[in-house]
Amino acid sequence: MTNQGILVVAEIAGGKVSPVTHEALALAHKLQPKLGGGVAALAIGAVSDAVAKSLISHGATKVYAVSAPGLAAYSPDAYVQVVQQVIAKANPRLVLLGQTDIGRDLAPKAAFHLKATLTMDCVDLGVEGAAIRATKPVYGGNAQAIYESAAALHMATIRPKAFEAMPANDAAHGVVEQVSVTIDQSKVKVKTLEMKKEQAQGLRLEDAPVVISGGRGLGGPEPFVKLEELAKILGGAVGASRAVCDAGWQPVAKQVGLTGKTVTPDLYIAVAISGASQHMAGCSGAKNIVAINKDKDSSIFKESRFGVVGAWEEVLPAFTEMCRELRGA
Ligand SMILES: Cc1cc2nc3c(=O)[nH]c(=O)nc-3n(C[C@H](O)[C@H](O)[C@H](O)COP(=O)(O)OP(=O)(O)OC[C@H]3O[C@@H](n4cnc5c(N)ncnc54)[C@H](O)[C@@H]3O)c2cc1C
């Protein structure tokens, strides 16, 4: 039987469907007329009615719900078995996941076992004749590569916020099928012993509409208090360059870039950051980049919509004061 349709592997965090899953469902809807079949979602773990409803209202016409002991938290070796078994049942042509911590880990494992082709971190997907065409940034975001796959099964992870979710349609109908799977425990080599929630203050970096990142030019950890102050006024979150995280001035969770987080806010303010390609790989998708740097030749200015040449010690307090006044904060 020819593979048809699209399966979105849902991500559920804190009992809620992650935004990237809704974005994947919207993309699936766009591609479905050319790929045939339907748009289904696979939800693993504690699949509540609210989770199923959220998936259906955002475009899934079928939800495969898999609940079994040991699946409440992400377990690489168990989840890969679930994905394999549900794909064997659903027979999709395309499987979509988010380019998240889980997606990055699960997609290559599943693709290997299923002998599927895989493109990671896609910012565009289309169908050209018999092939699925995937676009992804390469060389630290300086170029885009386009891959085509005519394989029976293609898998892709999508970059968060690269696609827009559809508004929820509460009148949408869908079927929820409880699927029982067999987990071979002898293959479950990695076990989660404990989950520690990161003490995140304020907005998550990935979800923030405004991100203010600091670089090595700040000179130490103390100035980050000033960045936090501005973030609070603008309703944003604070990020950092790798140089800053390597120096221990900020936790690694705040790192933006190739080996850090990818952010796509409406506004990205880079304070005392040089704009190395590896940093820009994590923020070039921002709608507007504003740079504050004392070196007029710094490459960050080539990437920015607006820039101020000056020492952050002078520019930042004045800018923060102006924002406070304008926002009435
Ligand atoms: C494989 C690999 C992966 C990497 N991944 C990442 C990544 O994920 N994220 C990342 O950020 N980097 C990454 N890097 C490192 C990257 O190449 C840069 O070294 C790093 O981004 C530099 O950080 P920075 O801009 O804070 O520091 P610097 O390059 O030292 O720049 C500091 C800037 O501050 C300015 N400045 C200094 N004083 C002031 C002042 N008083 N006022 C205003 N401006 C001032 C300077 O003009 C300069 O432009 C990676 C590198 C490699 C090889």
PDB file of C-alpha atoms in Angstrom, residues 126-301:
ATOM      1  CA  GLY A 126       6.655  21.744  -0.168  1.00  0.00           C
ATOM      2  CA  VAL A 127       5.719  19.049  -2.649  1.00  0.00           C
ATOM      3  CA  GLU A 128       7.290  19.050  -6.123  1.00  0.00           C
ATOM      4  CA  GLY A 129       5.886  16.298  -8.333  1.00  0.00           C
ATOM      5  CA  ALA A 130       6.560  13.054  -6.508  1.00  0.00           C
ATOM      6  CA  ALA A 131       9.093  14.570  -4.132  1.00  0.00           C
ATOM      7  CA  ILE A 132       8.899  16.332  -0.804  1.00  0.00           C
ATOM      8  CA  ARG A 133      11.093  19.413  -0.859  1.00  0.00           C
ATOM      9  CA  ALA A 134      12.567  20.674   2.414  1.00  0.00           C
ATOM     10  CA  THR A 135      14.431  23.930   3.003  1.00  0.00           C
ATOM     11  CA  LYS A 136      16.741  24.397   5.970  1.00  0.00           C
ATOM     12  CA  PRO A 137      19.304  26.998   6.989  1.00  0.00           C
ATOM     13  CA  VAL A 138      22.938  25.865   6.746  1.00  0.00           C
ATOM     14  CA  TYR A 139      26.367  27.368   7.485  1.00  0.00           C
ATOM     15  CA  GLY A 140      25.099  29.064  10.617  1.00  0.00           C
ATOM     16  CA  GLY A 141      22.126  30.575   8.822  1.00  0.00           C
ATOM     17  CA  ASN A 142      24.197  32.164   6.054  1.00  0.00           C
ATOM     18  CA  ALA A 143      22.665  29.983   3.344  1.00  0.00           C
ATOM     19  CA  GLN A 144      19.671  27.763   2.793  1.00  0.00           C
ATOM     20  CA  ALA A 145      19.866  24.225   1.469  1.00  0.00           C
ATOM     21  CA  ILE A 146      17.017  22.556  -0.365  1.00  0.00           C
ATOM     22  CA  TYR A 147      16.620  18.795  -0.181  1.00  0.00           C
ATOM     23  CA  GLU A 148      14.236  16.587  -2.131  1.00  0.00           C
ATOM     24  CA  SER A 149      13.043  13.172  -1.093  1.00  0.00           C
ATOM     25  CA  ALA A 150      10.978  10.764  -3.137  1.00  0.00           C
ATOM     26  CA  ALA A 151      11.268   8.071  -0.451  1.00  0.00           C
ATOM     27  CA  ALA A 152       8.141   6.244   0.651  1.00  0.00           C
ATOM     28  CA  LEU A 153       8.502   7.832   4.087  1.00  0.00           C
ATOM     29  CA  HIS A 154      10.044  11.200   4.797  1.00  0.00           C
ATOM     30  CA  MET A 155      10.470  12.733   8.243  1.00  0.00           C
ATOM     31  CA  ALA A 156      11.117  16.376   9.046  1.00  0.00           C
ATOM     32  CA  THR A 157      11.575  18.521  12.108  1.00  0.00           C
ATOM     33  CA  ILE A 158      10.357  22.091  11.786  1.00  0.00           C
ATOM     34  CA  ARG A 159      11.874  25.171  13.353  1.00  0.00           C
ATOM     35  CA  PRO A 160       9.575  26.697  15.991  1.00  0.00           C
ATOM     36  CA  LYS A 161       7.757  29.799  14.725  1.00  0.00           C
ATOM     37  CA  ALA A 162       8.832  29.188  11.109  1.00  0.00           C
ATOM     38  CA  PHE A 163       5.201  28.353  10.281  1.00  0.00           C
ATOM     39  CA  GLU A 164       2.033  29.944  11.547  1.00  0.00           C
ATOM     40  CA  ALA A 165      -0.503  27.874  13.468  1.00  0.00           C
ATOM     41  CA  MET A 166      -4.137  27.984  12.378  1.00  0.00           C
ATOM     42  CA  PRO A 167      -6.602  29.567  14.785  1.00  0.00           C
ATOM     43  CA  ALA A 168      -8.344  26.972  16.946  1.00  0.00           C
ATOM     44  CA  ASN A 169     -11.622  25.754  15.473  1.00  0.00           C
ATOM     45  CA  ASP A 170     -13.633  24.388  18.367  1.00  0.00           C
ATOM     46  CA  ALA A 171     -16.266  23.062  15.983  1.00  0.00           C
ATOM     47  CA  ALA A 172     -13.757  20.773  14.224  1.00  0.00           C
ATOM     48  CA  HIS A 173     -14.401  17.041  14.413  1.00  0.00           C
ATOM     49  CA  GLY A 174     -11.828  14.338  14.782  1.00  0.00           C
ATOM     50  CA  VAL A 175     -11.473  10.765  15.902  1.00  0.00           C
ATOM     51  CA  VAL A 176      -9.379   9.727  18.887  1.00  0.00           C
ATOM     52  CA  GLU A 177      -8.010   6.200  18.627  1.00  0.00           C
ATOM     53  CA  GLN A 178      -6.382   4.655  21.685  1.00  0.00           C
ATOM     54  CA  VAL A 179      -3.481   2.581  20.365  1.00  0.00           C
ATOM     55  CA  SER A 180      -1.897  -0.101  22.466  1.00  0.00           C
ATOM     56  CA  VAL A 181       1.783  -0.611  21.840  1.00  0.00           C
ATOM     57  CA  THR A 182       4.291  -3.173  22.981  1.00  0.00           C
ATOM     58  CA  ILE A 183       7.390  -1.701  24.550  1.00  0.00           C
ATOM     59  CA  ASP A 184      10.349  -4.049  24.600  1.00  0.00           C
ATOM     60  CA  GLN A 185      11.873  -3.013  27.935  1.00  0.00           C
ATOM     61  CA  SER A 186      15.171  -4.729  27.093  1.00  0.00           C
ATOM     62  CA  LYS A 187      15.668  -1.999  24.466  1.00  0.00           C
ATOM     63  CA  VAL A 188      15.008   0.797  26.940  1.00  0.00           C
ATOM     64  CA  LYS A 189      18.593   1.579  27.900  1.00  0.00           C
ATOM     65  CA  VAL A 190      18.097   5.143  29.100  1.00  0.00           C
ATOM     66  CA  LYS A 191      15.802   5.806  32.044  1.00  0.00           C
ATOM     67  CA  THR A 192      14.682   9.152  33.432  1.00  0.00           C
ATOM     68  CA  LEU A 193      15.381   9.057  37.157  1.00  0.00           C
ATOM     69  CA  GLU A 194      14.351  12.578  38.065  1.00  0.00           C
ATOM     70  CA  MET A 195      13.042  15.675  36.346  1.00  0.00           C
ATOM     71  CA  LYS A 196      14.142  19.044  37.667  1.00  0.00           C
ATOM     72  CA  LYS A 197      12.242  22.042  36.442  1.00  0.00           C
ATOM     73  CA  GLU A 198      14.431  24.930  35.434  1.00  0.00           C
ATOM     74  CA  GLN A 199      13.676  27.926  37.633  1.00  0.00           C
ATOM     75  CA  ALA A 200      12.645  30.100  34.746  1.00  0.00           C
ATOM     76  CA  GLN A 201      11.846  33.657  35.633  1.00  0.00           C
ATOM     77  CA  GLY A 202       9.334  35.293  33.353  1.00  0.00           C
ATOM     78  CA  LEU A 203       8.861  34.283  29.752  1.00  0.00           C
ATOM     79  CA  ARG A 204      10.589  31.376  28.035  1.00  0.00           C
ATOM     80  CA  LEU A 205      13.258  32.638  25.639  1.00  0.00           C
ATOM     81  CA  GLU A 206      11.722  30.718  22.722  1.00  0.00           C
ATOM     82  CA  ASP A 207       8.249  32.181  23.310  1.00  0.00           C
ATOM     83  CA  ALA A 208       9.193  35.787  24.061  1.00  0.00           C
ATOM     84  CA  PRO A 209       8.090  38.444  21.531  1.00  0.00           C
ATOM     85  CA  VAL A 210      11.114  40.534  22.546  1.00  0.00           C
ATOM     86  CA  VAL A 211      14.564  39.117  23.336  1.00  0.00           C
ATOM     87  CA  ILE A 212      17.392  41.219  24.728  1.00  0.00           C
ATOM     88  CA  SER A 213      20.707  39.403  24.520  1.00  0.00           C
ATOM     89  CA  GLY A 214      24.004  40.396  26.058  1.00  0.00           C
ATOM     90  CA  GLY A 215      27.505  39.614  24.849  1.00  0.00           C
ATOM     91  CA  ARG A 216      31.055  39.523  26.128  1.00  0.00           C
ATOM     92  CA  GLY A 217      31.299  43.289  25.704  1.00  0.00           C
ATOM     93  CA  LEU A 218      29.137  43.655  28.826  1.00  0.00           C
ATOM     94  CA  GLY A 219      32.260  42.720  30.766  1.00  0.00           C
ATOM     95  CA  GLY A 220      30.713  40.503  33.457  1.00  0.00           C
ATOM     96  CA  PRO A 221      27.493  39.056  34.877  1.00  0.00           C
ATOM     97  CA  GLU A 222      26.344  42.202  36.729  1.00  0.00           C
ATOM     98  CA  PRO A 223      25.095  44.216  33.693  1.00  0.00           C
ATOM     99  CA  PHE A 224      22.550  41.467  32.976  1.00  0.00           C
ATOM    100  CA  VAL A 225      20.421  43.044  35.727  1.00  0.00           C
ATOM    101  CA  LYS A 226      20.046  46.020  33.388  1.00  0.00           C
ATOM    102  CA  LEU A 227      19.034  43.755  30.532  1.00  0.00           C
ATOM    103  CA  GLU A 228      16.432  42.124  32.807  1.00  0.00           C
ATOM    104  CA  GLU A 229      15.109  45.577  33.664  1.00  0.00           C
ATOM    105  CA  LEU A 230      14.614  46.438  29.987  1.00  0.00           C
ATOM    106  CA  ALA A 231      13.106  43.002  29.305  1.00  0.00           C
ATOM    107  CA  LYS A 232      10.555  43.620  32.035  1.00  0.00           C
ATOM    108  CA  ILE A 233       9.521  46.954  30.525  1.00  0.00           C
ATOM    109  CA  LEU A 234       9.209  45.479  27.019  1.00  0.00           C
ATOM    110  CA  GLY A 235       7.595  42.201  28.097  1.00  0.00           C
ATOM    111  CA  GLY A 236      10.543  40.164  26.876  1.00  0.00           C
ATOM    112  CA  ALA A 237      13.206  37.690  27.950  1.00  0.00           C
ATOM    113  CA  VAL A 238      16.970  37.860  28.294  1.00  0.00           C
ATOM    114  CA  GLY A 239      19.376  35.811  26.175  1.00  0.00           C
ATOM    115  CA  ALA A 240      23.146  35.661  25.838  1.00  0.00           C
ATOM    116  CA  SER A 241      25.976  34.830  23.482  1.00  0.00           C
ATOM    117  CA  ARG A 242      28.041  31.700  23.934  1.00  0.00           C
ATOM    118  CA  ALA A 243      31.022  33.714  25.148  1.00  0.00           C
ATOM    119  CA  VAL A 244      28.853  34.855  28.044  1.00  0.00           C
ATOM    120  CA  CYS A 245      27.559  31.369  28.883  1.00  0.00           C
ATOM    121  CA  ASP A 246      31.022  29.826  28.561  1.00  0.00           C
ATOM    122  CA  ALA A 247      32.269  32.421  31.042  1.00  0.00           C
ATOM    123  CA  GLY A 248      29.498  31.387  33.446  1.00  0.00           C
ATOM    124  CA  TRP A 249      27.919  34.865  33.472  1.00  0.00           C
ATOM    125  CA  GLN A 250      24.582  33.369  32.414  1.00  0.00           C
ATOM    126  CA  PRO A 251      23.209  29.802  32.409  1.00  0.00           C
ATOM    127  CA  VAL A 252      23.648  27.764  29.229  1.00  0.00           C
ATOM    128  CA  ALA A 253      19.846  27.682  28.874  1.00  0.00           C
ATOM    129  CA  LYS A 254      20.037  31.358  27.870  1.00  0.00           C
ATOM    130  CA  GLN A 255      22.478  30.804  25.008  1.00  0.00           C
ATOM    131  CA  VAL A 256      21.219  31.880  21.601  1.00  0.00           C
ATOM    132  CA  GLY A 257      22.854  30.457  18.509  1.00  0.00           C
ATOM    133  CA  LEU A 258      23.949  27.442  16.549  1.00  0.00           C
ATOM    134  CA  THR A 259      24.671  25.415  19.672  1.00  0.00           C
ATOM    135  CA  GLY A 260      22.066  27.235  21.768  1.00  0.00           C
ATOM    136  CA  LYS A 261      18.451  28.233  21.343  1.00  0.00           C
ATOM    137  CA  THR A 262      16.809  29.452  18.175  1.00  0.00           C
ATOM    138  CA  VAL A 263      14.608  32.462  18.774  1.00  0.00           C
ATOM    139  CA  THR A 264      12.298  34.247  16.365  1.00  0.00           C
ATOM    140  CA  PRO A 265      10.934  37.246  18.285  1.00  0.00           C
ATOM    141  CA  ASP A 266       9.436  40.386  16.785  1.00  0.00           C
ATOM    142  CA  LEU A 267      12.338  42.332  18.250  1.00  0.00           C
ATOM    143  CA  TYR A 268      15.872  41.110  19.060  1.00  0.00           C
ATOM    144  CA  ILE A 269      18.173  43.567  20.810  1.00  0.00           C
ATOM    145  CA  ALA A 270      21.845  42.550  20.733  1.00  0.00           C
ATOM    146  CA  VAL A 271      23.871  44.416  23.336  1.00  0.00           C
ATOM    147  CA  ALA A 272      27.678  44.222  23.014  1.00  0.00           C
ATOM    148  CA  ILE A 273      27.506  41.161  20.777  1.00  0.00           C
ATOM    149  CA  SER A 274      29.813  40.984  17.745  1.00  0.00           C
ATOM    150  CA  GLY A 275      27.364  39.107  15.490  1.00  0.00           C
ATOM    151  CA  ALA A 276      29.382  35.951  14.784  1.00  0.00           C
ATOM    152  CA  SER A 277      27.622  33.679  12.289  1.00  0.00           C
ATOM    153  CA  GLN A 278      27.146  31.034  14.998  1.00  0.00           C
ATOM    154  CA  HIS A 279      25.276  33.549  17.130  1.00  0.00           C
ATOM    155  CA  MET A 280      23.200  34.846  14.223  1.00  0.00           C
ATOM    156  CA  ALA A 281      22.150  31.262  13.413  1.00  0.00           C
ATOM    157  CA  GLY A 282      19.964  31.454  16.492  1.00  0.00           C
ATOM    158  CA  CYS A 283      18.386  34.868  15.956  1.00  0.00           C
ATOM    159  CA  SER A 284      18.427  35.688  12.239  1.00  0.00           C
ATOM    160  CA  GLY A 285      14.745  34.700  12.060  1.00  0.00           C
ATOM    161  CA  ALA A 286      13.839  37.678  14.290  1.00  0.00           C
ATOM    162  CA  LYS A 287      11.584  40.196  12.555  1.00  0.00           C
ATOM    163  CA  ASN A 288      13.740  43.152  13.669  1.00  0.00           C
ATOM    164  CA  ILE A 289      17.298  43.135  14.987  1.00  0.00           C
ATOM    165  CA  VAL A 290      18.628  46.153  16.861  1.00  0.00           C
ATOM    166  CA  ALA A 291      22.305  46.331  17.825  1.00  0.00           C
ATOM    167  CA  ILE A 292      24.178  48.353  20.412  1.00  0.00           C
ATOM    168  CA  ASN A 293      27.924  48.075  19.883  1.00  0.00           C
ATOM    169  CA  LYS A 294      30.835  50.439  20.312  1.00  0.00           C
ATOM    170  CA  ASP A 295      32.641  49.143  17.211  1.00  0.00           C
ATOM    171  CA  LYS A 296      31.108  50.653  14.072  1.00  0.00           C
ATOM    172  CA  ASP A 297      32.691  47.875  11.960  1.00  0.00           C
ATOM    173  CA  SER A 298      31.196  45.078  14.038  1.00  0.00           C
ATOM    174  CA  SER A 299      29.440  42.544  11.819  1.00  0.00           C
ATOM    175  CA  ILE A 300      26.280  42.730  13.953  1.00  0.00           C
ATOM    176  CA  PHE A 301      25.450  45.986  12.145  1.00  0.00           C
TER     177      PHE A 301
END
